[in-house]
Amino acid sequence: MADIDNKDQAELDPADMEDVEEVEEEETGEDVNSKARQLTVQMMQNPQILAALQERLDGLVGSPSGYMESLPKVVKRRVNALKNLQVKCAQIEAKFYEEVHELERKYAELYQPLFDKRSEIVKATYEPTDEECEWKADEEEELTDEMKEKAKVEEEKKDEEKEDPKGIPEFWLTVFKNVDLLSDMLQEHDEPILKHLQDIKVKFSDPGQPMSFTLEFYFEPNDFFTNQVLTKTYKMRSEPDETDPFSFDGPEIMGCTGCQIDWTKGKNVTLKTIKKKQKHKGRGTVRTVTKTVPNDSFFNFFSPPEVPENGELDEDSGAILAADFEIGHFLRERIVPRAVLYFTGEAIEDDDDDYDEEGEEADDEEGEEEADEENDPDYDPKKDTNPPAECKQQ
């Protein structure tokens, strides 16, 4: 076989040898590209490299590309005219959002009677009629008459065995616990207090006043504080910044103010008492010092950091306010309008479905890649270094 191979090689003309050399070079190039891809993947999995890359990209935002500098003066002049037009577009957009805010205020008045009845049902000041309680189940959830009758008898039996609950107990606490963004704020010592939360309302600023909205938390009388209502107001801005008009992207929260909670003595969950032992350097005696320090609690939500007049915040305060703004916006846009769906978990299932769809898209892409390999005439399954999971030996 070796003699035959040598003979075949000797009979190749120079042009054929050039083709062989080119193919070998191309194969070598593929190997280099493969190694480069592997190195790139390894680098992108390194958090320190990613952080450095993100910092570099952040530094490039707003920096000139060099292209503008290369343009003729007369073209730059026209580009400046386009930028002035863009500023006017931002000003019109600001007016648009102001009118949207007016519409929100208008429709909030239409929603409020429904939200008021929701509150009355939750706190048991109104008992809904049979007609109001009738809810048509989905087709897959429909039961036969016999099964319905059996379920009704079982429910009546359970009702006889225990006291009739008033309204919908722990409605808002359940909502909070079902939503990750809010449950992360809750501490165990907050839950007994939030059982007394009866309603949350959104109030928009009056016409002609600076844009803002207030979250109002209504509590029934309790042993923890004397306030009936706790409030949190978010101040918004809906006009372009004169120093950076192109950054305008709709209304933004500029600051927020909470309220004072009148805690009952010994019930303030935002503070905790700790004891420390101190040793005297000279005499060696030990004394115990009692100190009051801040404590993690949902109710810190009503004492946000103050934004100084210059707008500059330290890193920790900035992070707290950013999270605070997100929570306030989420309560206003999602929780208050759709509270019952977060109580039942249906709104959360919708959010999960969105993630599932993304996962299905990824699966489809993987399937397409597998199909491409099967349709590739040069594909050799024996050389595949990544066989399917079910083919790998344990």
PDB file of C-alpha atoms in Angstrom, residues 29-290:
ATOM      1  CA  GLY A  29      -6.771  27.807   9.084  1.00  0.00           C
ATOM      2  CA  GLU A  30      -9.924  26.043  10.306  1.00  0.00           C
ATOM      3  CA  ASP A  31      -7.984  24.629  13.226  1.00  0.00           C
ATOM      4  CA  VAL A  32      -6.769  28.116  14.113  1.00  0.00           C
ATOM      5  CA  ASN A  33     -10.319  29.486  13.907  1.00  0.00           C
ATOM      6  CA  SER A  34     -11.587  26.655  16.113  1.00  0.00           C
ATOM      7  CA  LYS A  35      -8.961  27.398  18.741  1.00  0.00           C
ATOM      8  CA  ALA A  36      -9.776  31.095  18.548  1.00  0.00           C
ATOM      9  CA  ARG A  37     -13.460  30.372  19.122  1.00  0.00           C
ATOM     10  CA  GLN A  38     -12.658  28.164  22.104  1.00  0.00           C
ATOM     11  CA  LEU A  39     -10.443  30.892  23.564  1.00  0.00           C
ATOM     12  CA  THR A  40     -13.192  33.475  23.044  1.00  0.00           C
ATOM     13  CA  VAL A  41     -15.745  31.286  24.843  1.00  0.00           C
ATOM     14  CA  GLN A  42     -13.344  30.824  27.762  1.00  0.00           C
ATOM     15  CA  MET A  43     -12.727  34.572  27.961  1.00  0.00           C
ATOM     16  CA  MET A  44     -16.448  35.408  27.862  1.00  0.00           C
ATOM     17  CA  GLN A  45     -17.029  33.041  30.781  1.00  0.00           C
ATOM     18  CA  ASN A  46     -14.515  34.946  32.914  1.00  0.00           C
ATOM     19  CA  PRO A  47     -16.428  37.541  34.989  1.00  0.00           C
ATOM     20  CA  GLN A  48     -13.374  39.759  35.430  1.00  0.00           C
ATOM     21  CA  ILE A  49     -12.831  39.970  31.675  1.00  0.00           C
ATOM     22  CA  LEU A  50     -16.533  40.667  31.119  1.00  0.00           C
ATOM     23  CA  ALA A  51     -16.495  43.451  33.714  1.00  0.00           C
ATOM     24  CA  ALA A  52     -13.438  45.046  32.126  1.00  0.00           C
ATOM     25  CA  LEU A  53     -15.035  44.794  28.675  1.00  0.00           C
ATOM     26  CA  GLN A  54     -18.285  46.365  29.912  1.00  0.00           C
ATOM     27  CA  GLU A  55     -16.337  49.207  31.519  1.00  0.00           C
ATOM     28  CA  ARG A  56     -14.544  49.791  28.239  1.00  0.00           C
ATOM     29  CA  LEU A  57     -17.818  49.795  26.274  1.00  0.00           C
ATOM     30  CA  ASP A  58     -19.431  52.185  28.770  1.00  0.00           C
ATOM     31  CA  GLY A  59     -16.526  54.536  28.198  1.00  0.00           C
ATOM     32  CA  LEU A  60     -17.214  54.524  24.470  1.00  0.00           C
ATOM     33  CA  VAL A  61     -20.828  55.628  24.816  1.00  0.00           C
ATOM     34  CA  GLY A  62     -21.197  59.112  23.410  1.00  0.00           C
ATOM     35  CA  SER A  63     -17.608  59.272  22.167  1.00  0.00           C
ATOM     36  CA  PRO A  64     -17.069  60.267  18.534  1.00  0.00           C
ATOM     37  CA  SER A  65     -16.330  57.483  16.079  1.00  0.00           C
ATOM     38  CA  GLY A  66     -13.923  59.580  14.036  1.00  0.00           C
ATOM     39  CA  TYR A  67     -16.261  59.555  11.063  1.00  0.00           C
ATOM     40  CA  MET A  68     -17.805  62.903  11.964  1.00  0.00           C
ATOM     41  CA  GLU A  69     -14.385  64.533  12.110  1.00  0.00           C
ATOM     42  CA  SER A  70     -13.685  63.342   8.585  1.00  0.00           C
ATOM     43  CA  LEU A  71     -16.771  64.982   7.093  1.00  0.00           C
ATOM     44  CA  PRO A  72     -16.520  68.247   5.172  1.00  0.00           C
ATOM     45  CA  LYS A  73     -17.464  71.350   7.090  1.00  0.00           C
ATOM     46  CA  VAL A  74     -20.581  71.950   5.006  1.00  0.00           C
ATOM     47  CA  VAL A  75     -21.860  68.412   5.800  1.00  0.00           C
ATOM     48  CA  LYS A  76     -21.162  68.864   9.527  1.00  0.00           C
ATOM     49  CA  ARG A  77     -23.236  72.040   9.356  1.00  0.00           C
ATOM     50  CA  ARG A  78     -26.208  70.088   7.964  1.00  0.00           C
ATOM     51  CA  VAL A  79     -25.781  67.359  10.586  1.00  0.00           C
ATOM     52  CA  ASN A  80     -26.053  70.059  13.256  1.00  0.00           C
ATOM     53  CA  ALA A  81     -29.354  71.083  11.690  1.00  0.00           C
ATOM     54  CA  LEU A  82     -30.570  67.466  12.002  1.00  0.00           C
ATOM     55  CA  LYS A  83     -29.566  67.407  15.667  1.00  0.00           C
ATOM     56  CA  ASN A  84     -31.576  70.581  16.292  1.00  0.00           C
ATOM     57  CA  LEU A  85     -34.553  68.849  14.681  1.00  0.00           C
ATOM     58  CA  GLN A  86     -33.973  65.889  17.005  1.00  0.00           C
ATOM     59  CA  VAL A  87     -34.135  68.180  20.040  1.00  0.00           C
ATOM     60  CA  LYS A  88     -37.510  69.477  18.826  1.00  0.00           C
ATOM     61  CA  CYS A  89     -38.657  65.850  18.409  1.00  0.00           C
ATOM     62  CA  ALA A  90     -37.699  65.185  22.046  1.00  0.00           C
ATOM     63  CA  GLN A  91     -39.702  68.227  23.141  1.00  0.00           C
ATOM     64  CA  ILE A  92     -42.767  66.970  21.251  1.00  0.00           C
ATOM     65  CA  GLU A  93     -42.264  63.525  22.773  1.00  0.00           C
ATOM     66  CA  ALA A  94     -42.248  65.128  26.223  1.00  0.00           C
ATOM     67  CA  LYS A  95     -45.637  66.725  25.454  1.00  0.00           C
ATOM     68  CA  PHE A  96     -46.888  63.318  24.332  1.00  0.00           C
ATOM     69  CA  TYR A  97     -45.995  61.755  27.677  1.00  0.00           C
ATOM     70  CA  GLU A  98     -47.616  64.641  29.536  1.00  0.00           C
ATOM     71  CA  GLU A  99     -50.867  63.876  27.709  1.00  0.00           C
ATOM     72  CA  VAL A 100     -50.421  60.178  28.475  1.00  0.00           C
ATOM     73  CA  HIS A 101     -50.174  61.122  32.147  1.00  0.00           C
ATOM     74  CA  GLU A 102     -53.436  63.069  31.812  1.00  0.00           C
ATOM     75  CA  LEU A 103     -55.062  59.985  30.278  1.00  0.00           C
ATOM     76  CA  GLU A 104     -53.756  57.838  33.130  1.00  0.00           C
ATOM     77  CA  ARG A 105     -55.342  60.247  35.605  1.00  0.00           C
ATOM     78  CA  LYS A 106     -58.634  60.205  33.680  1.00  0.00           C
ATOM     79  CA  TYR A 107     -58.853  56.411  33.509  1.00  0.00           C
ATOM     80  CA  ALA A 108     -57.678  55.990  37.104  1.00  0.00           C
ATOM     81  CA  GLU A 109     -60.971  57.641  38.094  1.00  0.00           C
ATOM     82  CA  LEU A 110     -62.859  55.047  36.014  1.00  0.00           C
ATOM     83  CA  TYR A 111     -60.940  52.138  37.538  1.00  0.00           C
ATOM     84  CA  GLN A 112     -61.263  53.353  41.125  1.00  0.00           C
ATOM     85  CA  PRO A 113     -64.874  52.233  41.783  1.00  0.00           C
ATOM     86  CA  LEU A 114     -63.853  48.698  40.764  1.00  0.00           C
ATOM     87  CA  PHE A 115     -60.778  48.818  42.977  1.00  0.00           C
ATOM     88  CA  ASP A 116     -62.925  50.145  45.845  1.00  0.00           C
ATOM     89  CA  LYS A 117     -65.291  47.172  45.519  1.00  0.00           C
ATOM     90  CA  ARG A 118     -62.265  44.857  45.427  1.00  0.00           C
ATOM     91  CA  SER A 119     -61.109  46.386  48.701  1.00  0.00           C
ATOM     92  CA  GLU A 120     -64.568  45.997  50.252  1.00  0.00           C
ATOM     93  CA  ILE A 121     -64.637  42.291  49.360  1.00  0.00           C
ATOM     94  CA  VAL A 122     -61.102  41.734  50.686  1.00  0.00           C
ATOM     95  CA  LYS A 123     -61.817  43.359  54.046  1.00  0.00           C
ATOM     96  CA  ALA A 124     -65.324  41.863  54.331  1.00  0.00           C
ATOM     97  CA  THR A 125     -67.368  45.079  54.259  1.00  0.00           C
ATOM     98  CA  TYR A 126     -69.200  43.797  51.178  1.00  0.00           C
ATOM     99  CA  GLU A 127     -70.325  40.249  50.379  1.00  0.00           C
ATOM    100  CA  PRO A 128     -70.523  39.631  46.610  1.00  0.00           C
ATOM    101  CA  THR A 129     -73.712  38.154  45.175  1.00  0.00           C
ATOM    102  CA  ASP A 130     -73.937  34.673  43.668  1.00  0.00           C
ATOM    103  CA  GLU A 131     -74.001  36.255  40.230  1.00  0.00           C
ATOM    104  CA  GLU A 132     -70.833  38.229  40.963  1.00  0.00           C
ATOM    105  CA  CYS A 133     -69.120  35.075  42.212  1.00  0.00           C
ATOM    106  CA  GLU A 134     -69.986  33.004  39.127  1.00  0.00           C
ATOM    107  CA  TRP A 135     -66.835  32.290  37.124  1.00  0.00           C
ATOM    108  CA  LYS A 136     -66.766  30.181  33.980  1.00  0.00           C
ATOM    109  CA  ALA A 137     -63.823  27.816  34.125  1.00  0.00           C
ATOM    110  CA  ASP A 138     -61.659  27.003  31.130  1.00  0.00           C
ATOM    111  CA  GLU A 139     -62.861  24.118  28.965  1.00  0.00           C
ATOM    112  CA  GLU A 140     -60.218  21.750  30.300  1.00  0.00           C
ATOM    113  CA  GLU A 141     -61.266  22.628  33.843  1.00  0.00           C
ATOM    114  CA  GLU A 142     -65.012  22.036  33.297  1.00  0.00           C
ATOM    115  CA  LEU A 143     -66.483  19.338  35.537  1.00  0.00           C
ATOM    116  CA  THR A 144     -69.471  17.056  35.144  1.00  0.00           C
ATOM    117  CA  ASP A 145     -72.609  17.862  37.149  1.00  0.00           C
ATOM    118  CA  GLU A 146     -71.918  14.873  39.398  1.00  0.00           C
ATOM    119  CA  MET A 147     -68.357  16.041  40.142  1.00  0.00           C
ATOM    120  CA  LYS A 148     -69.564  19.583  40.792  1.00  0.00           C
ATOM    121  CA  GLU A 149     -72.186  18.358  43.253  1.00  0.00           C
ATOM    122  CA  LYS A 150     -69.608  16.198  45.038  1.00  0.00           C
ATOM    123  CA  ALA A 151     -67.164  19.108  45.280  1.00  0.00           C
ATOM    124  CA  LYS A 152     -69.940  21.359  46.606  1.00  0.00           C
ATOM    125  CA  VAL A 153     -70.828  18.884  49.358  1.00  0.00           C
ATOM    126  CA  GLU A 154     -67.174  18.563  50.374  1.00  0.00           C
ATOM    127  CA  GLU A 155     -66.757  22.344  50.511  1.00  0.00           C
ATOM    128  CA  GLU A 156     -69.893  22.724  52.641  1.00  0.00           C
ATOM    129  CA  LYS A 157     -68.621  20.042  54.984  1.00  0.00           C
ATOM    130  CA  LYS A 158     -65.282  21.846  55.365  1.00  0.00           C
ATOM    131  CA  ASP A 159     -67.068  25.135  55.998  1.00  0.00           C
ATOM    132  CA  GLU A 160     -69.073  23.544  58.794  1.00  0.00           C
ATOM    133  CA  GLU A 161     -65.911  22.219  60.447  1.00  0.00           C
ATOM    134  CA  LYS A 162     -64.198  25.605  60.690  1.00  0.00           C
ATOM    135  CA  GLU A 163     -65.119  29.201  61.293  1.00  0.00           C
ATOM    136  CA  ASP A 164     -66.278  31.239  58.338  1.00  0.00           C
ATOM    137  CA  PRO A 165     -63.323  33.461  57.312  1.00  0.00           C
ATOM    138  CA  LYS A 166     -64.046  37.117  56.764  1.00  0.00           C
ATOM    139  CA  GLY A 167     -63.302  38.580  53.360  1.00  0.00           C
ATOM    140  CA  ILE A 168     -60.097  37.256  51.812  1.00  0.00           C
ATOM    141  CA  PRO A 169     -57.549  36.818  54.618  1.00  0.00           C
ATOM    142  CA  GLU A 170     -53.946  37.890  54.003  1.00  0.00           C
ATOM    143  CA  PHE A 171     -54.768  38.998  50.456  1.00  0.00           C
ATOM    144  CA  TRP A 172     -52.012  41.575  50.031  1.00  0.00           C
ATOM    145  CA  LEU A 173     -49.460  39.591  52.038  1.00  0.00           C
ATOM    146  CA  THR A 174     -50.019  36.658  49.666  1.00  0.00           C
ATOM    147  CA  VAL A 175     -49.581  38.970  46.669  1.00  0.00           C
ATOM    148  CA  PHE A 176     -46.280  40.215  48.060  1.00  0.00           C
ATOM    149  CA  LYS A 177     -45.030  36.706  48.814  1.00  0.00           C
ATOM    150  CA  ASN A 178     -45.918  35.537  45.295  1.00  0.00           C
ATOM    151  CA  VAL A 179     -43.830  38.232  43.581  1.00  0.00           C
ATOM    152  CA  ASP A 180     -40.053  37.809  43.762  1.00  0.00           C
ATOM    153  CA  LEU A 181     -39.364  41.542  43.553  1.00  0.00           C
ATOM    154  CA  LEU A 182     -41.476  42.134  46.667  1.00  0.00           C
ATOM    155  CA  SER A 183     -40.854  38.909  48.583  1.00  0.00           C
ATOM    156  CA  ASP A 184     -37.132  39.699  48.596  1.00  0.00           C
ATOM    157  CA  MET A 185     -37.976  42.752  50.732  1.00  0.00           C
ATOM    158  CA  LEU A 186     -40.048  40.819  53.258  1.00  0.00           C
ATOM    159  CA  GLN A 187     -38.658  39.626  56.548  1.00  0.00           C
ATOM    160  CA  GLU A 188     -40.361  37.183  58.872  1.00  0.00           C
ATOM    161  CA  HIS A 189     -41.119  39.959  61.355  1.00  0.00           C
ATOM    162  CA  ASP A 190     -42.886  41.966  58.609  1.00  0.00           C
ATOM    163  CA  GLU A 191     -45.524  39.334  57.897  1.00  0.00           C
ATOM    164  CA  PRO A 192     -47.661  39.790  61.037  1.00  0.00           C
ATOM    165  CA  ILE A 193     -47.912  43.508  60.184  1.00  0.00           C
ATOM    166  CA  LEU A 194     -48.731  43.013  56.494  1.00  0.00           C
ATOM    167  CA  LYS A 195     -51.614  40.724  57.461  1.00  0.00           C
ATOM    168  CA  HIS A 196     -53.341  43.997  58.438  1.00  0.00           C
ATOM    169  CA  LEU A 197     -52.795  45.596  54.990  1.00  0.00           C
ATOM    170  CA  GLN A 198     -56.248  46.077  53.442  1.00  0.00           C
ATOM    171  CA  ASP A 199     -55.627  48.037  50.252  1.00  0.00           C
ATOM    172  CA  ILE A 200     -53.061  49.813  48.065  1.00  0.00           C
ATOM    173  CA  LYS A 201     -54.109  52.795  45.950  1.00  0.00           C
ATOM    174  CA  VAL A 202     -52.339  54.909  43.332  1.00  0.00           C
ATOM    175  CA  LYS A 203     -52.964  58.658  43.338  1.00  0.00           C
ATOM    176  CA  PHE A 204     -51.773  60.822  40.440  1.00  0.00           C
ATOM    177  CA  SER A 205     -50.766  64.468  40.752  1.00  0.00           C
ATOM    178  CA  ASP A 206     -53.446  67.080  40.131  1.00  0.00           C
ATOM    179  CA  PRO A 207     -53.699  68.846  36.759  1.00  0.00           C
ATOM    180  CA  GLY A 208     -51.164  71.653  36.433  1.00  0.00           C
ATOM    181  CA  GLN A 209     -48.964  70.194  39.178  1.00  0.00           C
ATOM    182  CA  PRO A 210     -45.512  68.637  38.559  1.00  0.00           C
ATOM    183  CA  MET A 211     -45.833  65.026  37.389  1.00  0.00           C
ATOM    184  CA  SER A 212     -45.868  62.543  40.274  1.00  0.00           C
ATOM    185  CA  PHE A 213     -47.775  59.619  41.759  1.00  0.00           C
ATOM    186  CA  THR A 214     -48.355  58.436  45.322  1.00  0.00           C
ATOM    187  CA  LEU A 215     -48.748  54.891  46.618  1.00  0.00           C
ATOM    188  CA  GLU A 216     -51.138  54.707  49.578  1.00  0.00           C
ATOM    189  CA  PHE A 217     -51.052  51.642  51.853  1.00  0.00           C
ATOM    190  CA  TYR A 218     -54.213  51.272  53.977  1.00  0.00           C
ATOM    191  CA  PHE A 219     -54.004  49.299  57.239  1.00  0.00           C
ATOM    192  CA  GLU A 220     -56.679  48.203  59.663  1.00  0.00           C
ATOM    193  CA  PRO A 221     -56.088  49.090  63.351  1.00  0.00           C
ATOM    194  CA  ASN A 222     -53.193  47.029  64.697  1.00  0.00           C
ATOM    195  CA  ASP A 223     -50.745  46.736  67.587  1.00  0.00           C
ATOM    196  CA  PHE A 224     -47.694  47.861  65.587  1.00  0.00           C
ATOM    197  CA  PHE A 225     -48.337  51.513  64.615  1.00  0.00           C
ATOM    198  CA  THR A 226     -51.110  54.064  64.809  1.00  0.00           C
ATOM    199  CA  ASN A 227     -51.047  55.166  61.149  1.00  0.00           C
ATOM    200  CA  GLN A 228     -54.070  54.191  59.094  1.00  0.00           C
ATOM    201  CA  VAL A 229     -52.311  55.076  55.834  1.00  0.00           C
ATOM    202  CA  LEU A 230     -48.620  54.912  54.873  1.00  0.00           C
ATOM    203  CA  THR A 231     -47.596  56.839  51.759  1.00  0.00           C
ATOM    204  CA  LYS A 232     -44.754  56.906  49.252  1.00  0.00           C
ATOM    205  CA  THR A 233     -44.597  59.688  46.638  1.00  0.00           C
ATOM    206  CA  TYR A 234     -42.529  59.492  43.461  1.00  0.00           C
ATOM    207  CA  LYS A 235     -41.589  62.712  41.674  1.00  0.00           C
ATOM    208  CA  MET A 236     -41.193  62.419  37.911  1.00  0.00           C
ATOM    209  CA  ARG A 237     -39.757  64.477  35.104  1.00  0.00           C
ATOM    210  CA  SER A 238     -41.013  64.439  31.548  1.00  0.00           C
ATOM    211  CA  GLU A 239     -38.895  66.947  29.705  1.00  0.00           C
ATOM    212  CA  PRO A 240     -35.496  66.600  28.050  1.00  0.00           C
ATOM    213  CA  ASP A 241     -32.439  67.584  30.052  1.00  0.00           C
ATOM    214  CA  GLU A 242     -31.043  70.773  28.539  1.00  0.00           C
ATOM    215  CA  THR A 243     -27.479  69.507  28.973  1.00  0.00           C
ATOM    216  CA  ASP A 244     -28.245  66.106  27.397  1.00  0.00           C
ATOM    217  CA  PRO A 245     -31.516  66.266  25.399  1.00  0.00           C
ATOM    218  CA  PHE A 246     -30.784  63.112  23.381  1.00  0.00           C
ATOM    219  CA  SER A 247     -30.913  60.920  26.486  1.00  0.00           C
ATOM    220  CA  PHE A 248     -34.654  61.576  26.887  1.00  0.00           C
ATOM    221  CA  ASP A 249     -36.654  58.354  26.734  1.00  0.00           C
ATOM    222  CA  GLY A 250     -39.923  59.199  28.426  1.00  0.00           C
ATOM    223  CA  PRO A 251     -40.796  60.139  32.018  1.00  0.00           C
ATOM    224  CA  GLU A 252     -38.259  59.181  34.661  1.00  0.00           C
ATOM    225  CA  ILE A 253     -38.476  59.088  38.444  1.00  0.00           C
ATOM    226  CA  MET A 254     -36.303  61.826  39.896  1.00  0.00           C
ATOM    227  CA  GLY A 255     -36.813  61.221  43.605  1.00  0.00           C
ATOM    228  CA  CYS A 256     -39.177  59.891  46.220  1.00  0.00           C
ATOM    229  CA  THR A 257     -40.363  60.717  49.724  1.00  0.00           C
ATOM    230  CA  GLY A 258     -41.796  58.370  52.320  1.00  0.00           C
ATOM    231  CA  CYS A 259     -43.649  59.080  55.532  1.00  0.00           C
ATOM    232  CA  GLN A 260     -43.129  58.841  59.259  1.00  0.00           C
ATOM    233  CA  ILE A 261     -44.403  55.654  60.842  1.00  0.00           C
ATOM    234  CA  ASP A 262     -45.755  56.149  64.358  1.00  0.00           C
ATOM    235  CA  TRP A 263     -44.581  52.901  65.875  1.00  0.00           C
ATOM    236  CA  THR A 264     -46.006  51.518  69.092  1.00  0.00           C
ATOM    237  CA  LYS A 265     -43.296  51.313  71.748  1.00  0.00           C
ATOM    238  CA  GLY A 266     -41.217  48.186  71.298  1.00  0.00           C
ATOM    239  CA  LYS A 267     -42.818  47.297  67.934  1.00  0.00           C
ATOM    240  CA  ASN A 268     -40.505  49.117  65.483  1.00  0.00           C
ATOM    241  CA  VAL A 269     -39.258  46.331  63.194  1.00  0.00           C
ATOM    242  CA  THR A 270     -36.908  48.689  61.307  1.00  0.00           C
ATOM    243  CA  LEU A 271     -34.628  48.841  64.364  1.00  0.00           C
ATOM    244  CA  LYS A 272     -33.074  46.151  66.504  1.00  0.00           C
ATOM    245  CA  THR A 273     -31.210  46.225  69.810  1.00  0.00           C
ATOM    246  CA  ILE A 274     -27.868  44.502  70.093  1.00  0.00           C
ATOM    247  CA  LYS A 275     -25.593  43.999  73.075  1.00  0.00           C
ATOM    248  CA  LYS A 276     -21.811  44.294  72.897  1.00  0.00           C
ATOM    249  CA  LYS A 277     -19.220  43.500  75.506  1.00  0.00           C
ATOM    250  CA  GLN A 278     -16.416  46.017  75.940  1.00  0.00           C
ATOM    251  CA  LYS A 279     -13.224  45.382  77.901  1.00  0.00           C
ATOM    252  CA  HIS A 280     -11.402  48.248  79.635  1.00  0.00           C
ATOM    253  CA  LYS A 281      -7.784  48.407  78.479  1.00  0.00           C
ATOM    254  CA  GLY A 282      -6.368  49.474  81.815  1.00  0.00           C
ATOM    255  CA  ARG A 283      -8.470  47.794  84.478  1.00  0.00           C
ATOM    256  CA  GLY A 284      -9.506  44.790  82.383  1.00  0.00           C
ATOM    257  CA  THR A 285     -13.124  45.102  83.490  1.00  0.00           C
ATOM    258  CA  VAL A 286     -15.893  44.080  81.076  1.00  0.00           C
ATOM    259  CA  ARG A 287     -19.118  45.982  80.551  1.00  0.00           C
ATOM    260  CA  THR A 288     -22.144  45.301  78.330  1.00  0.00           C
ATOM    261  CA  VAL A 289     -23.276  48.098  76.022  1.00  0.00           C
ATOM    262  CA  THR A 290     -26.748  48.140  74.450  1.00  0.00           C
TER     263      THR A 290
END
